[in-house]
Amino acid sequence: METDLRALARVQEWYGPHSSRAAEWPVEALILAKGSTTVSVVLPARDEERTVGDIVRVIRRELVERLPLVDEILVVDSNSTDATAERAREAGARVVAQNQVLSHLPPLTGKGEALWKGLAASSGDIVVFVDADLRDFPAHFVSGLVGPLLVNGDTHFVKAAYERPFTGDDGVVRRGAGGRVTELVARPLLNMFWPELAGFAQPLGGEYAARREVLEQVPFVTEYGVEFGLLVDLLQLVGLDGMAQVDLGTRTHTHQSMAALGRMAGQIMLTAWSRLERQGRVQPDDPPAQTMLQFGLDGVDLVDMAVAERPPLASLVLEEDVA
């Protein structure tokens, strides 16, 4: 109990000075603080033709043309089967095919793979990640995340906080009902094993920003455990005081099926296990299974929950330089 109370006190101590709202970071002021720092916005996108173009257009109009905060908008096309690449390109983004980045490496799948490839293909000193399925996208989703990094040199990673309403099949919007995997899986795991991170409101959210030099020093889980893994790894690398969060308001996006959420939950649990094992907190002799039986209306499926991992990008560059 004493350890739990100390962790709670640490979170409370951290929360005030490291939490803010997007309105506290007006773009005009950030332009003055930006100087020669470059900013890349990276969107991992798989079959998001309905939303990716609108997101790119807002960023380009508000943060490139009206006020020059963003230097690069990069969309990583993650093997889409629709017109995602075309819509992103038409809206003004640079588009790269996921498997064409570092193409000498064996290709992997998953969101984390697209993020890692986006980091490799982009050039900004600050990298902002934004999911490509957001609706009614506002420009402050980017500027709010960039703000603490431009103003405070001791801040290395900024995570978005927001309300996530859930729109059911009946069209009814239920406030605070989104983020089901966060509440059922990620938050309990963080509170149990990494209580310092308990102050992050949306640990699995896809919107966050960091300094390139920091992102290149941590591995990327290739599937949906990527955000969980980054939080835990960056805590070890930069410490809690090097991390911050910004409230962006309300996030509206496409909701996944229960079966998909189940696979995501499994991937996050395996990611947590790998970090506990790496930190010497569990015994590696009997690792967890990486498959799961799912029961649906059409019968029973055996699904793969396994997660792969890309190494820190800096280590890859170093190996190539030595070679």
XYZ file of C-alpha atoms in Angstrom:
323
model
C 0.000 0.000 0.000
C 2.854 2.398 0.804
C 4.295 1.887 -2.698
C 0.861 2.515 -4.232
C 0.475 5.757 -2.290
C 3.911 6.950 -3.358
C 3.044 6.251 -7.000
C -0.243 8.141 -6.652
C 1.559 11.090 -5.091
C 4.081 11.073 -7.950
C 1.286 11.147 -10.545
C -0.442 14.009 -8.732
C 2.830 15.921 -8.542
C 3.415 15.371 -12.268
C -0.088 16.022 -13.516
C -0.408 19.777 -12.939
C 2.796 21.101 -14.529
C 2.749 18.518 -17.335
C -0.883 18.754 -18.427
C -2.375 21.553 -20.496
C -5.108 22.366 -23.010
C -4.693 22.985 -26.727
C -5.905 26.579 -26.361
C -2.814 27.326 -24.283
C -0.675 26.827 -27.385
C -1.816 29.394 -30.004
C -0.208 28.842 -33.379
C 0.960 32.447 -33.697
C 3.039 32.106 -30.527
C 4.398 28.735 -31.607
C 5.662 30.219 -34.869
C 7.846 32.574 -32.823
C 9.142 29.678 -30.707
C 9.700 27.409 -33.702
C 12.842 29.036 -35.042
C 14.712 26.563 -37.234
C 12.995 23.504 -35.718
C 11.228 21.438 -38.354
C 7.917 19.618 -37.813
C 6.656 16.535 -39.657
C 3.118 15.176 -39.381
C 2.892 11.443 -40.111
C -0.402 9.664 -40.778
C -0.434 5.849 -40.937
C -3.320 4.946 -43.238
C -4.912 1.686 -44.308
C -8.132 1.940 -46.325
C -8.990 5.423 -45.048
C -10.058 7.076 -48.313
C -13.122 8.647 -46.633
C -11.179 10.671 -44.054
C -7.477 10.999 -44.888
C -7.933 13.730 -47.517
C -9.918 15.986 -45.188
C -7.274 15.656 -42.456
C -4.449 16.504 -44.827
C -6.348 19.487 -46.251
C -6.947 20.989 -42.801
C -3.295 20.640 -41.808
C -2.080 22.090 -45.095
C -4.520 24.994 -45.090
C -4.135 25.996 -41.422
C -0.585 24.957 -40.495
C 1.353 25.161 -43.760
C -0.248 27.876 -45.882
C -1.928 30.180 -43.330
C 0.766 29.853 -40.676
C 3.973 27.886 -41.382
C 4.127 25.585 -38.354
C 4.298 22.253 -40.213
C 7.094 21.560 -42.691
C 6.036 18.113 -43.919
C 2.824 16.085 -44.176
C 3.576 12.422 -44.799
C 0.994 9.675 -45.316
C 2.221 6.089 -45.021
C -0.020 3.934 -47.193
C -0.213 0.663 -45.263
C -1.111 -1.673 -48.131
C -4.494 -0.058 -48.762
C -6.912 -1.628 -51.223
C -8.895 1.586 -51.763
C -8.002 5.113 -52.927
C -6.262 6.180 -49.702
C -3.001 7.097 -51.452
C -4.756 9.048 -54.199
C -6.929 11.030 -51.775
C -3.936 11.895 -49.591
C -1.842 12.945 -52.569
C -4.636 15.072 -54.026
C -4.989 16.861 -50.680
C -1.306 17.792 -50.666
C 0.500 15.123 -48.671
C 3.633 13.274 -49.627
C 2.658 9.625 -49.821
C 4.971 6.653 -49.341
C 4.091 2.987 -49.631
C 4.868 1.213 -46.380
C 6.803 -1.642 -47.970
C 8.895 0.712 -50.110
C 10.470 2.393 -47.069
C 13.660 0.560 -46.020
C 12.660 -1.974 -48.653
C 15.772 -4.097 -48.038
C 14.196 -5.259 -44.762
C 11.649 -8.105 -44.705
C 8.194 -6.479 -44.632
C 6.049 -6.668 -41.509
C 2.420 -5.735 -40.934
C 0.438 -3.630 -38.520
C -0.001 -0.061 -37.363
C 3.322 0.067 -35.538
C 5.118 -0.937 -38.710
C 3.521 2.010 -40.542
C 4.537 4.379 -37.740
C 8.134 3.119 -37.724
C 8.347 3.421 -41.498
C 6.868 6.913 -41.244
C 9.542 7.896 -38.752
C 12.193 6.579 -41.127
C 10.720 8.347 -44.177
C 10.084 11.728 -42.524
C 12.650 14.396 -41.737
C 11.279 16.719 -39.036
C 13.046 17.416 -35.752
C 9.613 16.945 -34.159
C 7.364 14.155 -35.398
C 3.598 14.265 -34.855
C 1.584 11.080 -35.345
C -2.106 11.384 -36.251
C -4.536 8.548 -36.995
C -6.056 8.758 -40.470
C -9.619 7.766 -39.509
C -10.505 10.924 -37.558
C -13.648 12.827 -38.503
C -14.216 16.591 -38.156
C -10.472 17.017 -37.716
C -9.309 20.364 -36.209
C -5.836 21.814 -36.721
C -5.231 22.152 -32.974
C -4.808 18.368 -32.847
C -1.364 19.100 -34.305
C -0.491 22.497 -32.847
C -1.566 21.484 -29.342
C 0.824 18.538 -29.355
C 3.711 20.518 -30.808
C 3.372 23.374 -28.318
C 5.089 21.899 -25.234
C 7.944 20.548 -27.359
C 8.696 23.928 -28.930
C 8.435 25.906 -25.703
C 10.053 23.545 -23.188
C 13.345 21.881 -24.042
C 12.924 19.402 -21.179
C 9.753 17.952 -22.737
C 10.463 15.105 -25.140
C 7.107 13.371 -25.636
C 3.541 14.724 -25.659
C 0.439 12.547 -25.624
C -3.064 13.687 -26.540
C -5.926 13.574 -24.060
C -9.542 13.895 -25.206
C -13.079 12.692 -24.780
C -13.916 9.697 -26.988
C -17.669 9.430 -27.577
C -19.054 6.173 -28.938
C -21.618 6.192 -31.752
C -23.596 2.967 -31.767
C -25.270 1.253 -34.695
C -28.451 3.024 -33.628
C -26.789 6.383 -34.269
C -26.925 7.371 -30.605
C -23.779 9.149 -29.393
C -22.727 8.076 -25.913
C -20.287 10.429 -24.238
C -17.276 8.845 -22.586
C -18.096 5.381 -23.933
C -15.208 5.156 -26.404
C -11.789 3.720 -25.643
C -13.040 0.321 -24.538
C -9.671 -1.425 -24.791
C -8.096 1.444 -22.875
C -10.456 1.057 -19.938
C -10.600 -2.741 -19.887
C -6.972 -3.604 -20.636
C -4.425 -0.797 -20.916
C -5.376 1.270 -17.885
C -5.448 -1.690 -15.474
C -2.076 -2.888 -16.768
C -0.477 0.534 -16.372
C -1.848 0.993 -12.863
C -0.640 -2.454 -11.827
C 2.850 -2.390 -13.300
C 3.745 1.175 -14.349
C 1.677 3.359 -11.998
C 3.769 6.417 -12.895
C 1.927 6.400 -16.246
C -1.528 6.306 -14.664
C -1.985 10.045 -15.237
C -2.195 9.652 -19.004
C -5.868 9.913 -19.916
C -5.595 8.205 -23.310
C -2.614 5.845 -23.240
C -3.670 4.090 -26.471
C -4.668 7.214 -28.402
C -3.069 7.573 -31.819
C -2.206 11.268 -31.537
C 1.143 12.163 -29.980
C 4.362 14.007 -30.773
C 7.984 13.622 -29.821
C 11.480 14.704 -30.661
C 12.986 12.614 -33.431
C 16.153 11.932 -31.462
C 14.013 10.292 -28.758
C 11.755 8.272 -31.055
C 14.765 6.861 -32.863
C 16.092 5.376 -29.602
C 13.100 3.133 -28.806
C 11.698 0.018 -30.524
C 8.295 -0.006 -32.218
C 5.905 -2.906 -31.728
C 4.467 -3.543 -35.169
C 0.842 -4.175 -34.216
C -1.672 -2.374 -31.986
C 0.534 -2.611 -28.912
C 2.710 0.152 -30.349
C 1.315 3.036 -28.257
C 1.487 1.008 -25.046
C 5.066 -0.027 -25.774
C 6.141 3.529 -26.578
C 4.757 4.855 -23.289
C 6.592 2.246 -21.231
C 9.854 2.504 -23.184
C 9.878 6.297 -23.198
C 9.264 6.345 -19.447
C 12.526 4.445 -19.055
C 14.346 6.630 -21.581
C 13.297 10.187 -20.682
C 11.560 9.779 -17.316
C 8.096 10.948 -16.362
C 9.157 14.593 -16.197
C 10.150 14.409 -19.862
C 6.578 13.481 -20.813
C 3.437 15.621 -21.013
C -0.163 15.512 -22.213
C -2.453 18.046 -23.861
C -6.251 18.001 -23.804
C -7.422 18.360 -27.406
C -11.166 18.288 -26.729
C -13.232 15.608 -28.479
C -11.984 12.892 -30.816
C -14.418 11.329 -33.298
C -13.321 8.321 -35.291
C -14.310 4.953 -36.741
C -15.088 2.251 -34.189
C -13.741 -1.287 -34.448
C -15.748 -4.495 -34.114
C -15.650 -6.457 -30.864
C -13.601 -9.184 -32.557
C -11.014 -6.626 -33.686
C -10.927 -5.106 -30.199
C -10.292 -8.554 -28.749
C -7.252 -9.025 -30.978
C -6.002 -5.546 -30.053
C -6.381 -6.364 -26.373
C -4.335 -9.522 -26.806
C -1.596 -7.634 -28.653
C -1.427 -5.048 -25.878
C -1.180 -7.743 -23.219
C 1.652 -9.422 -25.109
C 3.392 -6.056 -25.442
C 3.066 -5.516 -21.691
C 4.455 -9.009 -21.048
C 7.493 -8.321 -23.241
C 8.249 -5.131 -21.291
C 7.838 -6.879 -17.945
C 10.157 -9.639 -19.153
C 12.706 -7.112 -20.404
C 12.647 -5.366 -17.051
C 13.166 -8.663 -15.217
C 9.751 -8.584 -13.557
C 8.402 -11.897 -14.917
C 10.032 -15.236 -15.594
C 10.611 -15.913 -19.313
C 10.463 -19.714 -18.905
C 6.782 -20.046 -19.728
C 5.731 -17.251 -22.144
C 2.036 -16.649 -22.842
C 0.283 -18.192 -25.825
C 0.006 -15.994 -28.899
C -3.277 -17.329 -30.278
C -6.845 -16.864 -29.073
C -10.169 -18.580 -29.704
C -12.906 -16.103 -30.601
C -16.587 -17.032 -30.628
C -18.891 -15.276 -33.069
C -22.197 -15.759 -34.833
C -20.407 -17.567 -37.651
C -18.585 -20.011 -35.400
C -15.217 -20.202 -33.686
C -12.021 -18.635 -35.018
C -8.440 -19.148 -33.904
C -6.770 -15.760 -34.292
C -3.127 -14.771 -34.114
C -2.271 -12.130 -31.506
C 1.505 -12.247 -31.987
C 3.392 -8.969 -32.146
C 6.719 -8.365 -33.819
C 9.057 -5.494 -33.054
C 11.222 -3.141 -35.051
C 14.499 -2.103 -33.380
C 15.310 1.496 -32.503
C 15.841 3.293 -35.790
C 19.091 4.806 -34.526
C 20.580 1.331 -34.076
C 19.651 0.408 -37.631
C 21.264 3.561 -39.019
C 24.374 2.916 -36.921
C 24.690 -0.643 -38.268
C 24.385 0.608 -41.848
C 26.992 3.320 -41.224
C 29.420 0.741 -39.811
C 28.792 -1.581 -42.763
